[in-house]
């Protein structure tokens, strides 16, 4: 059996492999590019490409691919072989030019009208900060993606730009505070990933799961999650085998998979990695989702990453644990033992507080999707109102700064277990608030509103850019100060005072908070169309243009792409629902009603004294529901056709949300009620009991 240290990273062209295979001068030049952003010379790229090819061929590879993240929400890849003609045969070659640049067809990827269909050329370009890896006989090279005319068409490029901007502004602040040894600052992320596992044979019988990722019909099972017995419960043997193979496959690819456990809902589970830089964490999370689904197939399972595959039980999120660290190893969001005197920490905390308050709409926008609209605001996820949780100790410190009072941190207290054989231990300074969308958890912020299928590049490039902007403003205020420490304290006090409305340590699920948030002027954007309506607000466009993250045209393209994806998703769901209703459910109901009628007639034919009341009542009850089901099916078809004709993207998204989705909910309610009254033998799909408890 291969030991984990030997297994880990064995499929990655990582730093250890580069040191072994690259000449010293080439290795140093490449490291300068990776760590300092210095330009990469083509001669260096040629040497790296050859070494990368030799290593990949030894790993059994015959092809390479530029692996990128277009605006589709999934990754993309085009595979080319290493073979080159050589007389009557071939040789295996790979040049620096091929490493640096690829040319996929850009016309068929979402571009938000930036590119016409006939304008097909696009470019992928190597991202040396994210290591290449081998998988399924190909060398995978992480890349960025742009159009022929230079417009950004992917999710990675804005993230890389935002990381550079935050680093630049953070380093300037740290130099003012005397930390002149800091040369670079990076944001780090640890994305927790929730998912469902169901039996593949049952999945194959559900057209809604196959086409939309969620069940469009399905009555609640007699047992759900109400006993809270699945959360952190014993892992079933079949699931444990899946998790074991998943860990091994991820470790081979250098993914720091650390934690695995059962989640709240039946058949729901979670995987969490150790922190990586935002760029690598994004690549690893995309890779994780792909590997999760491929490994599931080998176990005759299906991994569902939709945010709400089953109504009535918890959906799946992806908690984005975000922090900021220096190249010298210091976490800038670590309060230390005495946060009240830690000006550096308080200044960076103030920047985050100000950013979240001023750009709460952007944070909501970045987690908006058709799937996530089902989760936000329910008891499994934070509400659509963006707020921050700081914990009791830190919250008290912030208010003491606002009020001008002295404050001394309580420090960490010892937890007395009261049992001699159990060791006492130090408890944390604050509890966790599981209802907060953006919670401080010791030395990082946990952005809990992300949906399970989301590419984490989007929330992280927005977070990075917002905070970079606030740090830039702080620098302008502090750069000419005679006493930087005292000036910084005043900036901290003013910032906390002006933006304290965004801080809330209570129950985010309560009706009282909704009313209080409205008084504070916080936004409550309950759906994607409501959120996206703010995307192109002047302050948001100015933010991204100012920091060269995206142009105004690129932002408008993303706005249109997100709206179009939302409308298309709901259109697919509505058409699938209509297909299920007409082709499967209505015939099944008709057959079952006929059986009840036939049974009633048979009883009467036997004897006038035998009652057929039960069959007659059931047939009558189902006939009434069937009639309503037919009416709602026709109404859904009509509103779906009407929504498809709306031209303006935002208006169309609202039409799908307010008309189509609302009618789908009505139709589902009647359909689920019919399922509850019918024999399982007649119902055309596996039930929730089978789906949720079948593994």
XYZ file of C-alpha atoms in Angstrom:
695
model
C 0.000 0.000 0.000
C 1.380 3.424 -0.983
C 1.940 5.725 1.975
C 0.116 9.067 1.917
C 3.300 11.239 1.878
C 4.446 9.318 -1.217
C 0.981 9.449 -2.777
C 0.419 13.168 -2.172
C 1.212 15.299 -5.226
C 2.468 12.296 -7.211
C 0.464 13.479 -10.235
C 1.524 17.137 -9.952
C 4.375 19.023 -11.633
C 5.059 20.708 -8.305
C 7.999 22.523 -6.781
C 9.808 19.307 -5.855
C 9.544 17.975 -9.416
C 10.656 21.310 -10.886
C 13.738 21.411 -8.642
C 14.657 17.901 -9.736
C 14.063 18.337 -13.462
C 14.857 21.968 -14.290
C 18.328 23.516 -14.596
C 19.065 25.808 -11.646
C 18.835 29.032 -13.661
C 15.535 27.984 -15.247
C 14.083 26.980 -11.891
C 15.037 30.334 -10.326
C 13.613 32.287 -13.270
C 10.314 30.373 -13.076
C 10.093 30.894 -9.300
C 10.546 34.644 -9.794
C 7.595 34.583 -12.179
C 5.458 32.580 -9.772
C 6.343 34.471 -6.592
C 7.008 37.997 -7.848
C 5.038 38.188 -11.071
C 8.108 38.789 -13.240
C 7.684 38.233 -17.032
C 8.555 34.757 -18.314
C 11.114 34.566 -21.144
C 10.308 32.180 -24.028
C 13.670 30.439 -23.569
C 12.680 29.587 -19.994
C 9.261 28.413 -21.204
C 10.916 26.076 -23.750
C 13.005 24.362 -21.074
C 10.019 24.094 -18.720
C 7.814 22.697 -21.493
C 10.310 19.984 -22.402
C 10.776 18.942 -18.780
C 7.026 18.995 -18.223
C 6.479 16.814 -21.309
C 9.130 14.268 -20.292
C 7.619 13.994 -16.816
C 4.082 13.650 -18.196
C 5.105 10.957 -20.716
C 6.724 9.001 -17.891
C 3.348 9.239 -16.134
C 1.685 7.611 -19.165
C 0.454 10.771 -20.908
C 0.090 11.065 -24.682
C -1.786 14.404 -24.747
C -1.825 17.822 -23.137
C -4.674 20.256 -22.587
C -5.052 23.883 -21.622
C -7.552 23.596 -18.756
C -9.619 26.768 -18.280
C -12.731 28.149 -16.600
C -15.074 29.878 -19.070
C -18.309 31.601 -18.049
C -20.262 28.340 -18.330
C -19.820 27.507 -14.648
C -17.753 24.394 -15.438
C -14.223 23.844 -16.713
C -13.235 23.328 -20.352
C -10.464 21.408 -22.068
C -9.222 20.587 -25.589
C -6.660 17.785 -25.857
C -3.721 17.762 -28.295
C -1.175 14.968 -28.563
C 2.553 15.441 -28.067
C 3.303 13.668 -31.354
C 5.142 15.456 -34.131
C 6.087 13.917 -37.531
C 9.664 12.653 -37.818
C 10.409 11.017 -41.132
C 8.277 7.894 -41.362
C 7.467 8.030 -37.647
C 6.753 10.469 -34.878
C 8.477 11.955 -31.856
C 6.994 13.410 -28.680
C 7.551 17.170 -28.499
C 6.146 20.090 -26.541
C 7.358 23.660 -27.034
C 7.321 26.751 -24.855
C 4.951 28.350 -27.339
C 2.474 25.474 -26.919
C 2.820 25.728 -23.136
C 2.190 29.470 -23.046
C -0.601 29.795 -25.618
C -3.522 27.742 -26.853
C -6.284 28.628 -29.316
C -9.695 27.184 -28.459
C -12.770 28.304 -30.363
C -14.207 31.197 -28.327
C -17.434 31.694 -30.251
C -19.375 28.899 -28.564
C -18.630 30.011 -25.004
C -20.774 32.615 -23.237
C -19.496 36.109 -24.022
C -22.432 38.402 -23.292
C -22.434 39.750 -26.861
C -18.764 40.751 -26.683
C -18.010 38.318 -29.489
C -20.191 37.554 -32.504
C -20.557 33.931 -33.594
C -18.314 34.437 -36.605
C -15.567 35.969 -34.406
C -14.299 32.603 -33.295
C -10.684 32.961 -32.190
C -9.855 32.867 -28.501
C -6.675 32.326 -26.495
C -5.709 30.366 -23.416
C -2.526 31.349 -21.633
C -0.544 29.378 -19.057
C -0.976 30.305 -15.397
C 2.409 29.325 -13.889
C 1.162 30.072 -10.344
C -1.046 26.958 -10.454
C 0.888 23.720 -11.033
C 0.180 21.423 -13.954
C -0.997 17.877 -13.247
C -1.663 14.616 -15.058
C -5.054 12.954 -15.268
C -6.613 10.334 -17.547
C -3.615 10.155 -19.871
C -3.252 13.921 -20.391
C -1.126 16.713 -19.007
C -3.475 19.390 -17.623
C -2.127 22.965 -17.760
C -4.160 25.556 -15.793
C -4.741 28.605 -17.987
C -6.588 31.893 -18.343
C -8.951 32.517 -21.281
C -9.546 35.642 -23.385
C -10.962 36.649 -26.765
C -8.984 37.565 -29.876
C -9.470 41.246 -29.064
C -8.388 40.813 -25.457
C -11.686 40.747 -23.538
C -11.667 38.460 -20.515
C -13.919 35.431 -21.067
C -13.143 33.408 -17.942
C -13.389 33.426 -14.158
C -9.683 33.039 -13.424
C -8.263 36.232 -14.946
C -10.237 38.636 -12.704
C -9.185 36.542 -9.696
C -5.488 36.771 -10.599
C -5.793 40.516 -11.176
C -7.600 41.014 -7.865
C -4.928 39.078 -5.987
C -2.250 41.354 -7.428
C -4.234 44.479 -6.563
C -4.828 43.413 -2.978
C -1.174 42.469 -2.590
C -0.022 45.861 -3.863
C -2.306 47.840 -1.565
C -1.695 45.639 1.487
C 2.079 45.848 1.094
C 1.886 49.650 0.940
C -0.057 49.717 4.216
C 2.327 47.279 5.907
C 5.352 49.325 4.838
C 3.754 52.401 6.435
C 3.364 50.363 9.637
C 7.047 49.417 9.573
C 6.806 45.927 8.033
C 9.226 46.703 5.207
C 10.319 43.055 4.940
C 6.950 42.124 3.440
C 7.188 41.882 -0.340
C 3.924 40.168 -1.223
C 0.535 39.474 0.321
C -1.801 36.665 -0.744
C -5.402 35.832 0.025
C -5.989 32.258 1.090
C -9.151 30.180 0.863
C -10.382 26.892 2.278
C -13.706 26.030 0.572
C -15.837 23.430 2.365
C -17.781 21.369 -0.158
C -21.192 19.832 0.555
C -22.778 17.214 -1.723
C -25.347 14.405 -1.946
C -24.703 10.791 -2.944
C -27.532 8.703 -4.409
C -27.745 5.330 -6.087
C -27.111 5.552 -9.837
C -29.882 3.111 -10.762
C -32.399 5.333 -8.977
C -30.859 8.460 -10.517
C -31.258 7.005 -14.003
C -35.010 6.770 -13.423
C -35.319 10.502 -12.630
C -35.298 12.665 -15.736
C -35.430 15.789 -13.560
C -32.193 14.910 -11.782
C -30.481 14.100 -15.080
C -31.527 17.309 -16.844
C -31.663 19.860 -14.006
C -29.745 18.431 -11.047
C -32.763 18.647 -8.748
C -36.081 16.854 -8.219
C -38.944 18.846 -9.723
C -41.534 16.526 -8.169
C -41.223 14.530 -4.976
C -43.334 14.139 -1.855
C -41.495 14.254 1.463
C -40.356 10.964 2.926
C -41.926 9.917 6.254
C -38.491 10.480 7.809
C -36.181 13.308 6.876
C -33.564 15.083 8.980
C -35.788 15.912 11.950
C -34.089 13.410 14.293
C -30.699 15.001 13.508
C -29.187 11.526 13.442
C -27.313 11.818 10.147
C -25.143 14.846 11.013
C -21.652 13.578 11.925
C -23.179 10.088 12.176
C -21.443 6.807 11.406
C -20.494 6.707 7.719
C -22.050 3.801 5.796
C -19.666 1.272 4.269
C -20.513 2.156 0.668
C -20.045 5.867 1.309
C -16.842 5.240 3.276
C -15.385 3.323 0.329
C -16.259 6.227 -1.962
C -14.716 8.764 0.423
C -11.522 6.701 0.738
C -10.997 6.569 -3.017
C -11.920 10.241 -3.347
C -9.280 11.224 -0.794
C -6.621 9.186 -2.575
C -7.448 10.609 -6.008
C -7.397 14.162 -4.659
C -4.165 13.627 -2.744
C -2.475 12.403 -5.934
C -3.428 15.731 -7.508
C -2.083 17.761 -4.595
C -5.515 18.701 -3.233
C -5.292 19.057 0.531
C -8.479 17.120 1.335
C -8.571 17.075 5.129
C -12.063 16.545 6.586
C -14.965 14.271 5.622
C -18.250 13.639 7.409
C -21.981 13.163 7.077
C -23.931 16.410 6.764
C -27.391 17.267 8.094
C -29.669 15.773 5.438
C -29.877 12.046 4.677
C -27.367 11.087 1.964
C -25.617 14.464 2.347
C -21.890 14.725 3.068
C -19.046 17.228 3.234
C -15.389 17.439 2.261
C -13.130 20.262 3.467
C -9.550 21.071 2.404
C -6.677 22.863 4.103
C -6.164 26.488 3.020
C -4.379 27.356 -0.236
C -3.850 30.632 -2.064
C -7.088 31.802 -3.685
C -5.919 30.901 -7.188
C -4.851 27.353 -6.364
C -7.846 26.860 -4.064
C -10.138 27.780 -6.958
C -8.457 25.348 -9.345
C -8.489 22.650 -6.680
C -12.165 23.157 -5.907
C -13.113 22.874 -9.577
C -10.963 19.759 -9.792
C -12.515 18.394 -6.589
C -16.042 18.694 -7.965
C -15.040 16.892 -11.165
C -13.241 14.095 -9.298
C -16.149 13.702 -6.852
C -18.487 12.971 -9.723
C -16.086 10.640 -11.560
C -15.263 8.587 -8.455
C -18.972 8.295 -7.676
C -19.547 6.596 -11.036
C -17.061 3.868 -10.122
C -19.128 3.103 -7.016
C -22.437 3.044 -8.919
C -23.321 6.332 -7.230
C -24.119 9.820 -8.451
C -22.706 12.894 -6.741
C -25.233 15.759 -6.772
C -23.769 19.260 -6.496
C -27.019 21.174 -6.997
C -27.799 23.568 -4.153
C -31.243 22.060 -3.513
C -31.727 18.633 -5.074
C -34.411 17.618 -2.578
C -37.235 19.770 -1.248
C -37.865 19.601 2.480
C -34.312 18.773 3.569
C -31.169 20.854 3.731
C -29.529 21.947 0.528
C -25.781 22.111 -0.120
C -23.490 25.106 0.257
C -19.797 25.830 0.007
C -18.350 27.829 2.905
C -15.604 30.128 1.672
C -13.020 30.538 4.463
C -11.057 33.623 3.403
C -7.982 35.221 4.961
C -4.932 37.372 4.120
C -1.298 36.358 4.704
C 2.134 37.829 3.993
C 5.100 36.181 2.320
C 6.763 36.276 5.763
C 4.095 33.944 7.153
C 1.915 36.415 9.069
C -1.879 36.148 9.022
C -3.150 39.719 8.810
C -6.556 38.736 10.219
C -5.121 37.157 13.359
C -6.054 39.345 16.381
C -3.191 38.134 18.552
C -3.425 37.932 22.341
C -4.205 41.632 22.694
C -6.322 42.773 19.704
C -7.121 46.074 21.448
C -3.500 47.178 20.901
C -2.975 45.437 17.556
C -3.329 48.413 15.204
C -2.344 46.358 12.160
C -5.108 43.795 12.752
C -7.720 46.453 13.506
C -6.818 48.403 10.359
C -7.257 45.354 8.137
C -10.430 44.401 10.001
C -11.766 47.911 9.419
C -11.031 47.581 5.703
C -13.058 44.367 5.536
C -15.955 45.856 7.533
C -16.069 48.916 5.274
C -15.850 46.760 2.120
C -18.675 44.438 3.137
C -20.909 47.378 4.072
C -20.277 49.428 0.942
C -20.431 46.452 -1.436
C -23.000 44.218 0.254
C -24.849 44.063 -3.068
C -21.788 42.626 -4.817
C -21.367 39.916 -2.206
C -25.001 38.953 -2.658
C -24.629 39.051 -6.452
C -21.612 36.784 -6.428
C -23.538 33.938 -4.762
C -26.712 34.390 -6.829
C -27.869 31.479 -8.978
C -31.044 29.623 -9.826
C -30.016 26.810 -7.485
C -28.899 29.008 -4.611
C -32.183 30.937 -4.648
C -33.701 27.799 -3.086
C -31.298 27.906 -0.114
C -30.691 31.465 1.011
C -32.914 32.402 3.892
C -33.820 28.853 4.868
C -32.709 27.149 8.072
C -29.700 25.592 6.401
C -28.136 28.747 4.980
C -27.732 32.414 5.808
C -30.407 34.833 4.654
C -30.170 37.002 1.560
C -29.359 39.992 3.805
C -25.577 40.430 3.956
C -24.211 41.182 7.425
C -21.074 40.420 9.466
C -20.575 38.484 12.699
C -17.541 39.415 14.811
C -18.194 37.487 18.030
C -18.831 38.924 21.469
C -15.240 39.816 22.367
C -14.357 41.494 19.077
C -17.748 43.188 18.848
C -17.247 44.683 22.301
C -13.806 45.915 21.242
C -15.221 47.562 18.121
C -17.887 49.369 20.124
C -15.343 50.502 22.714
C -13.340 52.073 19.874
C -16.482 53.762 18.529
C -17.402 55.063 21.997
C -13.860 56.047 22.926
C -13.758 53.720 25.934
C -10.815 51.669 27.104
C -11.078 47.950 26.593
C -9.087 44.916 27.614
C -9.648 41.611 25.884
C -10.878 38.818 28.101
C -8.492 36.417 26.447
C -9.206 32.726 26.187
C -10.850 31.029 29.118
C -10.341 27.474 30.293
C -13.230 25.096 29.632
C -13.948 23.105 32.778
C -15.270 19.697 31.778
C -16.143 18.651 35.328
C -14.897 15.116 34.669
C -11.517 14.111 36.088
C -10.551 11.833 33.206
C -11.304 14.554 30.645
C -8.651 17.193 30.091
C -9.596 20.848 30.549
C -8.930 22.964 27.463
C -8.941 26.570 26.296
C -12.198 27.709 24.717
C -12.354 30.189 21.835
C -13.096 33.866 22.414
C -16.463 33.657 20.694
C -19.095 31.165 19.642
C -19.837 30.436 15.970
C -22.867 32.079 14.402
C -24.077 29.564 11.836
C -26.765 31.971 10.613
C -24.380 34.766 9.611
C -23.499 35.153 5.919
C -20.042 36.561 6.708
C -18.656 35.458 10.060
C -15.281 36.069 11.711
C -13.987 32.718 12.976
C -10.702 33.395 14.743
C -8.273 34.421 11.987
C -10.455 34.347 8.883
C -13.892 35.187 7.579
C -16.294 32.430 6.627
C -18.488 33.539 3.729
C -21.285 30.997 4.150
C -23.693 32.045 1.401
C -21.963 30.288 -1.532
C -23.874 27.559 -3.345
C -22.336 24.099 -3.657
C -21.877 24.213 -7.454
C -20.421 27.751 -7.550
C -16.979 28.559 -8.936
C -15.316 30.275 -5.961
C -13.292 32.596 -8.212
C -16.233 35.015 -8.400
C -16.787 35.748 -4.692
C -13.061 35.836 -4.089
C -12.167 38.275 -6.848
C -14.930 40.554 -5.595
C -13.776 40.237 -1.974
C -10.168 40.898 -2.951
C -11.060 43.936 -5.052
C -13.330 45.507 -2.424
C -10.725 45.172 0.309
C -7.944 46.382 -2.001
C -9.963 49.518 -2.682
C -10.480 50.214 1.022
C -6.782 49.679 1.749
C -5.946 52.088 -1.075
C -8.157 54.720 0.554
C -6.553 54.067 3.956
C -3.093 54.484 2.433
C -4.020 57.868 0.970
C -5.167 58.988 4.426
C -2.073 57.699 6.209
C 0.842 58.229 3.832
C 1.595 61.799 4.932
C 0.844 61.339 8.635
C 3.553 62.337 11.094
C 2.491 59.605 13.485
C 1.155 56.692 11.436
C 0.052 54.660 14.450
C -2.112 57.457 15.870
C -3.463 58.352 12.440
C -4.311 54.690 11.853
C -6.252 54.562 15.136
C -8.343 57.512 13.986
C -9.007 55.840 10.602
C -10.073 52.710 12.480
C -12.430 54.656 14.773
C -14.033 56.576 11.896
C -14.465 53.434 9.814
C -16.096 51.381 12.574
C -18.371 54.299 13.437
C -19.501 54.842 9.858
C -20.038 51.173 9.021
C -21.244 49.571 12.242
C -24.670 48.880 10.711
C -23.239 45.877 8.841
C -22.217 44.147 12.103
C -24.858 41.865 13.614
C -24.159 39.115 16.143
C -27.701 37.832 16.625
C -30.047 35.372 14.930
C -30.064 36.124 11.214
C -33.094 33.874 10.717
C -35.403 35.891 12.964
C -38.191 38.140 11.672
C -36.888 40.813 14.028
C -33.577 40.901 12.148
C -35.334 41.375 8.815
C -37.122 44.409 10.229
C -33.966 45.693 11.913
C -31.892 45.250 8.741
C -34.421 47.322 6.823
C -34.130 50.096 9.423
C -30.356 49.995 9.031
C -30.681 50.363 5.269
C -29.295 46.922 4.434
C -30.396 45.248 1.222
C -32.625 42.174 1.171
C -32.186 40.778 -2.340
C -34.111 37.517 -2.283
C -33.504 36.278 -5.828
C -30.954 36.479 -8.611
C -32.898 39.036 -10.688
C -33.242 41.335 -7.660
C -29.513 41.031 -6.959
C -28.285 41.342 -10.568
C -30.312 44.556 -10.957
C -27.541 46.211 -8.882
C -24.555 44.713 -10.708
C -24.013 47.640 -13.047
C -24.560 50.334 -10.415
C -21.995 53.093 -10.950
C -20.046 52.398 -7.756
C -19.622 48.741 -8.748
C -18.520 49.483 -12.298
C -16.136 52.167 -11.041
C -14.618 49.723 -8.541
C -13.653 47.107 -11.098
C -12.617 49.545 -13.806
C -10.480 51.569 -11.386
C -8.500 48.511 -10.333
C -8.296 47.044 -13.856
C -10.157 43.887 -12.875
C -12.748 44.133 -15.659
C -13.708 46.782 -18.177
C -17.227 48.166 -18.264
C -17.952 46.065 -21.361
C -16.663 42.939 -19.633
C -18.843 43.638 -16.596
C -21.888 44.136 -18.774
C -21.082 40.860 -20.508
C -20.966 39.039 -17.164
C -24.243 40.649 -16.178
C -25.901 39.420 -19.371
C -24.328 35.955 -19.104
C -25.583 35.452 -15.537
C -29.089 36.612 -16.395
C -29.191 34.454 -19.513
C -27.955 31.399 -17.582
C -30.642 31.947 -14.952
C -33.436 32.227 -17.507
C -32.178 29.210 -19.457
C -31.952 27.128 -16.295
C -35.535 27.921 -15.290
C -36.694 27.336 -18.860
C -35.076 23.889 -18.860
C -36.661 23.110 -15.492
C -40.096 24.221 -16.675
C -39.893 22.211 -19.912
C -38.653 19.161 -18.006
C -41.508 19.531 -15.549
C -44.015 19.737 -18.388
C -42.491 16.662 -19.998
C -42.744 14.699 -16.742
C -46.288 15.875 -16.125
C -47.631 15.001 -19.565
C -45.697 11.849 -20.423
C -45.383 10.122 -17.056
C -47.475 11.511 -14.220
C -50.804 12.083 -15.954
C -50.860 8.618 -17.580
C -49.927 7.040 -14.230
C -52.689 8.907 -12.400
C -55.221 7.995 -15.071
C -54.261 4.326 -14.821
C -54.543 4.361 -11.033
C -57.937 6.112 -11.100
C -59.129 3.542 -13.640
C -58.011 0.762 -11.307
C -60.025 2.280 -8.442
C -63.094 2.662 -10.645
C -62.727 -0.916 -11.907
C -62.345 -2.164 -8.344
C -65.483 -0.291 -7.291
C -67.454 -1.748 -10.207
C -66.166 -5.225 -9.447
C -67.326 -4.963 -5.838
C -70.773 -3.816 -6.898
C -71.016 -6.621 -9.429
C -70.284 -9.185 -6.722
C -72.898 -7.936 -4.283
C -74.929 -4.844 -3.617
C -74.069 -5.217 0.051
C -70.293 -4.748 -0.547
C -69.267 -1.115 -0.152
C -67.202 0.502 -2.905
C -67.057 3.816 -1.048
C -63.293 3.732 -0.472
C -62.430 3.210 -4.134
C -65.028 5.726 -5.270
C -63.843 8.368 -2.807
C -60.199 7.871 -3.767
C -61.020 7.987 -7.476
C -63.060 11.158 -6.988
C -60.330 12.792 -4.879
C -57.601 11.981 -7.391
C -59.793 13.044 -10.322
C -60.225 16.492 -8.772
C -56.476 16.794 -8.204
C -55.757 15.495 -11.688
C -58.001 18.162 -13.183
C -56.176 20.874 -11.246
C -52.859 19.300 -12.290
C -53.866 19.484 -15.958
C -54.951 23.129 -15.582
C -51.630 24.079 -13.939
C -49.689 22.184 -16.598
C -51.374 24.251 -19.289
C -50.771 27.462 -17.340
C -47.083 26.592 -16.868
C -46.706 25.953 -20.589
C -48.247 29.337 -21.325
C -46.151 31.435 -18.906
C -42.986 29.604 -20.009
C -43.676 30.419 -23.654
C -44.386 34.043 -22.733
C -41.187 34.385 -20.705
C -39.107 32.975 -23.559
C -40.320 35.822 -25.801
C -39.070 38.610 -23.495
C -36.006 40.236 -25.059
C -34.472 42.382 -22.306
C -32.304 40.086 -20.080
C -33.326 41.475 -16.676
C -37.013 41.626 -17.575
C -36.835 38.064 -18.835
C -35.171 36.869 -15.616
C -37.938 38.508 -13.581
C -40.546 36.879 -15.836
C -39.061 33.460 -15.158
C -38.776 34.154 -11.427
C -42.176 35.738 -10.833
C -44.267 33.798 -13.336
C -42.593 30.562 -14.380
C -41.005 29.580 -11.074
C -44.132 30.554 -9.139
C -46.290 28.378 -11.421
C -43.804 25.510 -11.117
C -44.193 25.648 -7.344
C -47.987 25.443 -7.698
C -47.767 22.490 -10.067
C -45.307 20.702 -7.822
C -47.528 21.135 -4.794
C -50.426 19.404 -6.541
C -48.157 16.744 -8.036
C -46.614 15.904 -4.670
C -50.089 15.697 -3.143
C -51.098 13.221 -5.852
C -47.998 11.098 -5.148
C -49.003 10.894 -1.484
C -52.431 9.460 -2.452
C -51.229 6.992 -5.070
C -49.853 3.491 -4.870
C -46.069 3.469 -5.152
C -46.491 0.742 -7.759
C -48.108 3.271 -10.085
C -45.964 6.346 -9.365
C -43.471 6.590 -12.261
C -40.393 7.713 -10.304
C -38.339 6.543 -7.315
C -39.651 8.187 -4.145
C -37.770 10.419 -1.720
C -37.563 7.466 0.677
C -35.737 5.431 -1.969
C -33.505 8.316 -3.099
C -32.472 9.602 0.331
C -32.147 6.267 2.098
C -31.067 4.062 -0.799
C -27.302 4.246 -0.257
